[in-house]
Amino acid sequence: MIVKPRVVEAMNAQIQSEFSASQQYIAIAVYFDAESLPDLAAFFYRQAEEERMHAMKFVHFLLDTGAKPLIPVTPELKNEFGGAAEAVEFALNQELKVTDQINNLVKIAREDNDYASLNFLQWFVDEQVEEVDTMTTLLATIKHAGGMLLLVEDFVRRNLANPHGEADAEAE
Ligand code: FEO
């Protein structure tokens, strides 16, 4: 098998994390939707789709390399938030945790001389830099806005509506 057993195991754990992240972002989007903040809601619905895409990248990589992906149940998620800052801070912490997990996957792949996985994982290393940066910026914006969430809505609409740019959207 191309992918080493320890890497397969860690990638299957990652599939669960990515699907959980996707569902968690839906829960955050629903919170903002219920608060009548449609741009923040739309941002998190889009993030949910991205996380689902991340999970599916691992699923297809394992299938393509002859390994067996396991489709998991997602653990209990957080559905109650005390405010916008709390919700986005929760999202940021989730991204930081996923970053640690991706780094750990890279470490295992390197230890086991699994070069196909190392190559595949590089995309996720770059993606996490971008996602942590986006969530950090959003949290800072909420704090700067000091409770005036319509300013945050405007910021999201103008800056985070198409985080990958037009070119990427066309390429997909
Ligand atoms: Fe797929 Fe943002 O972690």
Coordinates of N, CA and C and ligand atoms in Angstrom, one line a residue:
M1 N 0.8 -1.2 0.0 CA 0.0 0.0 0.0 C 0.9 1.3 0.0
I2 N 0.5 2.2 -0.8 CA 1.3 3.5 -0.9 C 1.3 4.2 0.4
V3 N 0.1 4.4 1.0 CA 0.0 5.2 2.2 C 0.3 4.3 3.4
K4 N 1.2 4.7 4.3 CA 1.6 3.9 5.4 C 0.5 3.8 6.4
P5 N 0.4 2.6 7.1 CA -0.8 2.3 8.0 C -1.0 3.4 9.0
R6 N 0.0 3.9 9.7 CA -0.2 5.0 10.7 C -0.8 6.2 10.1
V7 N -0.4 6.5 8.8 CA -0.9 7.7 8.1 C -2.4 7.4 7.8
V8 N -2.7 6.2 7.3 CA -4.2 5.9 7.0 C -5.0 6.1 8.3
E9 N -4.5 5.7 9.4 CA -5.3 5.8 10.7 C -5.4 7.3 11.0
A10 N -4.4 8.1 10.9 CA -4.5 9.5 11.2 C -5.3 10.2 10.2
M11 N -5.3 9.8 8.9 CA -6.1 10.5 7.9 C -7.6 10.2 8.2
N12 N -7.9 9.0 8.7 CA -9.3 8.7 9.0 C -9.8 9.5 10.2
A13 N -8.9 9.7 11.1 CA -9.2 10.6 12.3 C -9.5 12.0 11.7
Q14 N -8.7 12.4 10.7 CA -8.8 13.7 10.1 C -10.1 13.9 9.4
I15 N -10.6 12.8 8.7 CA -11.9 12.8 8.0 C -13.0 13.2 9.0
Q16 N -12.9 12.6 10.2 CA -13.9 12.9 11.2 C -13.8 14.4 11.6
S17 N -12.6 14.9 11.8 CA -12.4 16.3 12.2 C -12.9 17.3 11.2
E18 N -12.7 16.9 9.9 CA -13.2 17.8 8.8 C -14.7 17.8 8.7
F19 N -15.3 16.6 8.8 CA -16.7 16.6 8.7 C -17.4 17.3 10.0
S20 N -16.7 17.1 11.1 CA -17.2 17.7 12.3 C -17.1 19.3 12.2
A21 N -16.0 19.7 11.6 CA -15.8 21.1 11.4 C -16.9 21.7 10.5
S22 N -17.2 20.9 9.5 CA -18.2 21.3 8.5 C -19.6 21.5 9.2
Q23 N -19.9 20.5 10.0 CA -21.2 20.6 10.8 C -21.2 21.7 11.8
Q24 N -20.0 21.9 12.4 CA -19.9 22.9 13.4 C -20.1 24.3 12.8
Y25 N -19.6 24.5 11.6 CA -19.8 25.7 10.9 C -21.2 26.0 10.5
I26 N -21.9 24.9 10.2 CA -23.4 25.0 9.9 C -24.0 25.5 11.2
A27 N -23.7 25.0 12.3 CA -24.3 25.4 13.6 C -24.0 26.9 13.9
I28 N -22.8 27.3 13.5 CA -22.4 28.8 13.7 C -23.2 29.6 12.7
A29 N -23.3 29.1 11.5 CA -24.1 29.9 10.4 C -25.6 30.0 10.9
V30 N -26.1 28.9 11.4 CA -27.5 29.0 11.9 C -27.7 30.0 13.0
Y31 N -26.7 30.1 13.9 CA -26.7 31.1 15.0 C -26.8 32.5 14.4
F32 N -25.9 32.8 13.4 CA -25.9 34.1 12.8 C -27.2 34.4 12.0
D33 N -27.7 33.3 11.3 CA -28.9 33.4 10.5 C -30.1 33.8 11.5
A34 N -30.1 33.2 12.6 CA -31.2 33.4 13.6 C -31.1 34.8 14.2
E35 N -29.8 35.4 14.2 CA -29.6 36.7 14.7 C -29.8 37.8 13.6
S36 N -30.3 37.4 12.4 CA -30.5 38.3 11.3 C -29.2 39.0 10.9
L37 N -28.2 38.2 10.8 CA -26.9 38.7 10.2 C -26.5 37.8 9.0
P38 N -27.1 38.1 7.9 CA -27.0 37.2 6.7 C -25.7 37.0 6.1
D39 N -24.8 38.1 6.2 CA -23.5 38.0 5.6 C -22.6 37.1 6.4
L40 N -22.7 37.2 7.7 CA -21.9 36.3 8.6 C -22.4 34.9 8.4
A41 N -23.7 34.7 8.3 CA -24.3 33.4 8.1 C -23.8 32.8 6.8
A42 N -23.9 33.6 5.8 CA -23.4 33.1 4.5 C -21.9 32.7 4.5
F43 N -21.1 33.5 5.2 CA -19.7 33.2 5.3 C -19.5 31.8 6.0
F44 N -20.2 31.5 7.0 CA -20.1 30.3 7.7 C -20.7 29.1 6.9
Y45 N -21.8 29.3 6.2 CA -22.3 28.3 5.3 C -21.2 27.9 4.3
R46 N -20.5 28.9 3.8 CA -19.5 28.6 2.8 C -18.3 27.9 3.4
Q47 N -18.0 28.3 4.7 CA -16.9 27.6 5.4 C -17.3 26.1 5.6
A48 N -18.5 25.9 5.9 CA -19.0 24.5 6.1 C -18.8 23.7 4.8
E49 N -19.1 24.3 3.6 CA -18.9 23.6 2.4 C -17.4 23.3 2.1
E50 N -16.5 24.3 2.5 CA -15.1 24.1 2.4 C -14.6 22.9 3.2
E51 N -15.1 22.8 4.5 CA -14.7 21.7 5.3 C -15.1 20.4 4.8
R52 N -16.3 20.4 4.2 CA -16.8 19.1 3.6 C -15.9 18.7 2.5
M53 N -15.5 19.7 1.7 CA -14.6 19.5 0.6 C -13.2 18.9 1.1
H54 N -12.8 19.5 2.3 CA -11.5 19.0 2.8 C -11.7 17.5 3.2
A55 N -12.8 17.2 3.9 CA -13.0 15.8 4.2 C -13.0 14.9 3.0
M56 N -13.7 15.3 1.9 CA -13.8 14.5 0.7 C -12.4 14.4 0.0
K57 N -11.5 15.4 0.2 CA -10.2 15.3 -0.4 C -9.5 14.1 0.3
F58 N -9.6 13.9 1.6 CA -9.0 12.8 2.3 C -9.6 11.5 1.8
V59 N -11.0 11.5 1.7 CA -11.7 10.3 1.3 C -11.1 9.8 0.0
H60 N -11.1 10.7 -1.0 CA -10.6 10.4 -2.3 C -9.1 10.0 -2.4
F61 N -8.3 10.7 -1.6 CA -6.9 10.3 -1.5 C -6.7 8.9 -1.1
L62 N -7.5 8.5 0.0 CA -7.3 7.2 0.5 C -7.8 6.1 -0.5
L63 N -9.0 6.4 -1.1 CA -9.5 5.5 -2.2 C -8.5 5.4 -3.3
D64 N -7.9 6.5 -3.8 CA -7.0 6.5 -4.9 C -5.8 5.7 -4.6
T65 N -5.4 5.6 -3.3 CA -4.2 4.9 -3.0 C -4.4 3.5 -2.5
G66 N -5.7 3.1 -2.6 CA -6.0 1.7 -2.3 C -6.2 1.5 -0.8
A67 N -6.4 2.6 0.0 CA -6.7 2.4 1.4 C -8.2 2.6 1.6
K68 N -8.6 2.3 2.9 CA -10.0 2.4 3.1 C -10.4 3.6 4.0
P69 N -11.1 4.5 3.4 CA -11.6 5.6 4.2 C -12.8 5.2 5.1
L70 N -12.9 5.7 6.3 CA -14.0 5.4 7.2 C -14.9 6.7 7.3
I71 N -16.2 6.5 7.0 CA -17.1 7.7 7.2 C -17.6 7.7 8.6
P72 N -17.3 8.7 9.4 CA -17.5 8.7 10.8 C -18.9 9.3 11.2
V73 N -19.3 9.0 12.4 CA -20.3 9.9 13.1 C -19.6 11.1 13.6
T74 N -20.3 12.2 13.6 CA -19.7 13.4 14.2 C -20.1 13.5 15.6
P75 N -19.1 14.0 16.5 CA -19.4 14.1 17.9 C -20.4 15.3 18.1
E76 N -20.7 15.4 19.4 CA -21.7 16.5 19.7 C -21.0 17.8 19.4
L77 N -21.8 18.7 18.9 CA -21.3 20.0 18.5 C -21.9 21.1 19.4
K78 N -21.3 22.3 19.3 CA -21.8 23.5 20.0 C -22.8 24.2 19.2
N79 N -24.0 24.4 19.8 CA -25.1 25.0 19.1 C -25.5 26.3 19.8
E80 N -25.0 26.6 21.0 CA -25.4 27.8 21.7 C -24.2 28.8 21.8
F81 N -24.4 30.0 21.5 CA -23.3 31.0 21.5 C -23.8 32.3 22.2
G82 N -22.9 32.8 23.0 CA -23.3 34.0 23.8 C -23.1 35.3 23.1
G83 N -22.6 35.2 21.8 CA -22.4 36.4 21.0 C -21.6 36.1 19.8
A84 N -21.4 37.1 18.9 CA -20.7 36.9 17.7 C -19.2 36.6 18.0
A85 N -18.6 37.3 19.0 CA -17.2 37.1 19.3 C -17.0 35.7 19.8
E86 N -17.9 35.2 20.6 CA -17.7 33.9 21.2 C -17.8 32.8 20.0
A87 N -18.7 33.0 19.1 CA -18.9 32.1 18.0 C -17.7 32.0 17.1
V88 N -17.1 33.2 16.8 CA -15.9 33.3 15.9 C -14.7 32.8 16.6
E89 N -14.6 33.1 17.9 CA -13.5 32.6 18.7 C -13.5 31.1 18.7
F90 N -14.7 30.5 18.8 CA -14.8 29.1 18.8 C -14.3 28.5 17.5
A91 N -14.7 29.2 16.4 CA -14.3 28.8 15.1 C -12.8 28.9 14.9
L92 N -12.2 30.0 15.4 CA -10.7 30.2 15.4 C -10.0 29.0 16.1
N93 N -10.5 28.7 17.3 CA -9.9 27.6 18.1 C -10.0 26.3 17.3
Q94 N -11.1 26.1 16.6 CA -11.3 24.9 15.8 C -10.2 24.8 14.7
E95 N -10.0 26.0 14.1 CA -9.0 26.0 13.0 C -7.6 25.8 13.6
L96 N -7.3 26.3 14.8 CA -6.0 26.1 15.4 C -5.8 24.6 15.7
K97 N -6.9 24.0 16.1 CA -6.8 22.6 16.5 C -6.5 21.7 15.2
V98 N -7.3 22.1 14.1 CA -7.1 21.4 12.9 C -5.7 21.6 12.3
T99 N -5.1 22.8 12.5 CA -3.7 23.0 12.1 C -2.8 22.1 12.8
D100 N -3.0 21.9 14.1 CA -2.1 21.0 14.9 C -2.3 19.6 14.4
Q101 N -3.5 19.2 14.0 CA -3.7 17.9 13.5 C -3.0 17.6 12.2
I102 N -3.1 18.7 11.3 CA -2.4 18.5 10.0 C -0.9 18.5 10.2
N103 N -0.4 19.3 11.1 CA 1.0 19.3 11.3 C 1.5 17.9 11.9
N104 N 0.6 17.3 12.7 CA 0.9 16.0 13.3 C 0.9 14.9 12.1
L105 N -0.1 15.1 11.2 CA -0.1 14.2 10.1 C 1.1 14.2 9.2
V106 N 1.6 15.5 9.0 CA 2.9 15.7 8.3 C 4.0 15.0 9.0
K107 N 4.0 15.1 10.3 CA 5.1 14.5 11.1 C 5.1 13.0 11.0
I108 N 3.9 12.4 11.1 CA 3.8 10.9 10.9 C 4.3 10.5 9.5
A109 N 3.8 11.2 8.5 CA 4.1 10.9 7.1 C 5.6 11.0 6.9
R110 N 6.2 12.0 7.5 CA 7.7 12.1 7.4 C 8.4 11.0 8.1
E111 N 8.0 10.7 9.3 CA 8.7 9.6 10.1 C 8.6 8.3 9.3
D112 N 7.5 8.1 8.6 CA 7.3 6.8 7.9 C 7.7 6.8 6.5
N113 N 8.4 7.9 6.1 CA 8.8 8.0 4.7 C 7.7 7.8 3.7
D114 N 6.5 8.4 4.0 CA 5.3 8.3 3.1 C 5.3 9.6 2.3
Y115 N 6.0 9.6 1.2 CA 6.2 10.8 0.4 C 4.9 11.2 -0.4
A116 N 4.1 10.2 -0.8 CA 2.8 10.6 -1.5 C 1.9 11.4 -0.6
S117 N 1.9 10.9 0.7 CA 1.0 11.7 1.7 C 1.6 13.0 2.0
L118 N 2.9 13.1 2.1 CA 3.6 14.4 2.4 C 3.2 15.4 1.3
N119 N 3.3 14.9 0.1 CA 2.9 15.8 -1.1 C 1.5 16.3 -1.0
F120 N 0.6 15.3 -0.8 CA -0.8 15.6 -0.7 C -1.1 16.6 0.5
L121 N -0.4 16.4 1.6 CA -0.7 17.2 2.8 C -0.3 18.6 2.7
Q122 N 0.6 18.9 1.7 CA 1.1 20.3 1.6 C 0.0 21.3 1.3
W123 N -1.0 20.8 0.5 CA -2.1 21.7 0.2 C -2.8 22.1 1.5
F124 N -3.0 21.1 2.5 CA -3.6 21.4 3.7 C -2.8 22.3 4.6
V125 N -1.5 22.2 4.6 CA -0.6 23.1 5.4 C -0.9 24.6 4.9
D126 N -0.9 24.8 3.6 CA -1.2 26.1 3.1 C -2.6 26.6 3.4
E127 N -3.6 25.7 3.3 CA -5.0 26.0 3.5 C -5.2 26.5 5.0
Q128 N -4.5 25.8 5.9 CA -4.7 26.2 7.3 C -4.1 27.5 7.6
V129 N -3.0 27.9 6.9 CA -2.4 29.2 7.1 C -3.5 30.3 6.8
E130 N -4.2 30.0 5.6 CA -5.2 31.0 5.1 C -6.4 31.0 6.1
E131 N -6.8 29.8 6.5 CA -8.1 29.8 7.3 C -7.9 30.4 8.7
V132 N -6.7 30.1 9.3 CA -6.4 30.7 10.6 C -6.3 32.2 10.4
D133 N -5.7 32.7 9.4 CA -5.6 34.1 9.1 C -7.0 34.8 9.0
T134 N -7.9 34.1 8.2 CA -9.2 34.7 7.9 C -10.0 34.8 9.2
M135 N -9.9 33.7 10.0 CA -10.7 33.7 11.3 C -10.2 34.7 12.3
T136 N -8.8 34.8 12.3 CA -8.2 35.8 13.2 C -8.6 37.2 12.8
T137 N -8.7 37.5 11.5 CA -9.1 38.8 11.0 C -10.5 39.1 11.4
L138 N -11.4 38.1 11.2 CA -12.8 38.2 11.5 C -13.0 38.5 13.0
L139 N -12.3 37.8 13.8 CA -12.5 38.0 15.3 C -12.0 39.4 15.6
A140 N -10.9 39.9 15.1 CA -10.4 41.2 15.4 C -11.4 42.3 14.9
T141 N -12.0 42.0 13.8 CA -13.0 43.0 13.2 C -14.2 43.1 14.2
I142 N -14.6 42.0 14.7 CA -15.8 42.0 15.6 C -15.4 42.8 16.8
K143 N -14.2 42.6 17.3 CA -13.8 43.3 18.5 C -13.7 44.8 18.2
H144 N -13.1 45.2 17.1 CA -13.0 46.6 16.7 C -14.4 47.2 16.6
A145 N -15.4 46.4 16.1 CA -16.7 47.0 15.8 C -17.4 47.3 17.1
G146 N -17.0 46.7 18.2 CA -17.5 47.0 19.6 C -19.0 46.8 19.6
G147 N -19.5 45.7 19.1 CA -21.0 45.4 19.2 C -21.8 45.9 18.0
M148 N -21.1 46.7 17.2 CA -21.9 47.2 16.0 C -21.8 46.2 14.9
L149 N -22.6 45.2 14.9 CA -22.4 44.0 14.0 C -22.8 44.3 12.6
L150 N -23.5 45.4 12.3 CA -23.8 45.7 10.9 C -22.5 46.2 10.2
L151 N -21.5 46.7 11.0 CA -20.2 47.1 10.5 C -19.5 45.8 10.1
V152 N -19.6 44.8 10.9 CA -19.0 43.5 10.6 C -19.6 42.8 9.4
E153 N -20.9 43.0 9.3 CA -21.6 42.4 8.1 C -21.1 43.1 6.8
D154 N -20.9 44.4 6.9 CA -20.3 45.1 5.8 C -18.9 44.6 5.4
F155 N -18.1 44.4 6.5 CA -16.7 44.0 6.3 C -16.7 42.6 5.6
V156 N -17.6 41.7 6.1 CA -17.7 40.3 5.5 C -18.1 40.4 4.1
R157 N -19.1 41.2 3.8 CA -19.6 41.3 2.4 C -18.5 41.8 1.5
R158 N -17.7 42.8 1.9 CA -16.7 43.4 1.0 C -15.4 42.6 1.0
N159 N -15.1 41.9 2.0 CA -13.8 41.2 2.0 C -13.8 39.7 2.1
L160 N -14.8 39.1 2.6 CA -14.8 37.7 2.8 C -15.9 37.0 1.9
A161 N -16.5 37.7 1.0 CA -17.6 37.0 0.2 C -17.0 36.0 -0.8
N162 N -15.7 36.3 -1.2 CA -15.1 35.4 -2.2 C -13.6 35.3 -1.8
P163 N -13.4 34.5 -0.7 CA -12.0 34.6 -0.1 C -10.9 34.0 -1.0
H164 N -11.3 33.2 -2.0 CA -10.2 32.7 -2.9 C -10.1 33.5 -4.2
G165 N -10.9 34.5 -4.3 CA -10.8 35.3 -5.5 C -11.5 34.7 -6.7
E166 N -11.8 35.5 -7.7 CA -12.6 35.1 -8.8 C -11.9 34.0 -9.6
A167 N -10.6 34.1 -9.7 CA -9.9 33.1 -10.5 C -10.1 31.7 -10.0
D168 N -10.0 31.5 -8.7 CA -10.2 30.2 -8.1 C -11.6 29.7 -8.3
A169 N -12.5 30.6 -8.1 CA -13.9 30.2 -8.3 C -14.2 29.7 -9.7
E170 N -13.5 30.4 -10.7 CA -13.7 29.9 -12.1 C -13.0 28.6 -12.3
A171 N -11.9 28.4 -11.6 CA -11.1 27.2 -11.8 C -11.8 25.9 -11.3
E172 N -12.8 26.1 -10.3 CA -13.4 25.0 -9.6 C -14.4 24.3 -10.5
Ligands
FEO1 FE1 -10.4 21.8 7.1 FE2 -10.3 24.6 8.2 O1 -9.9 22.8 8.5

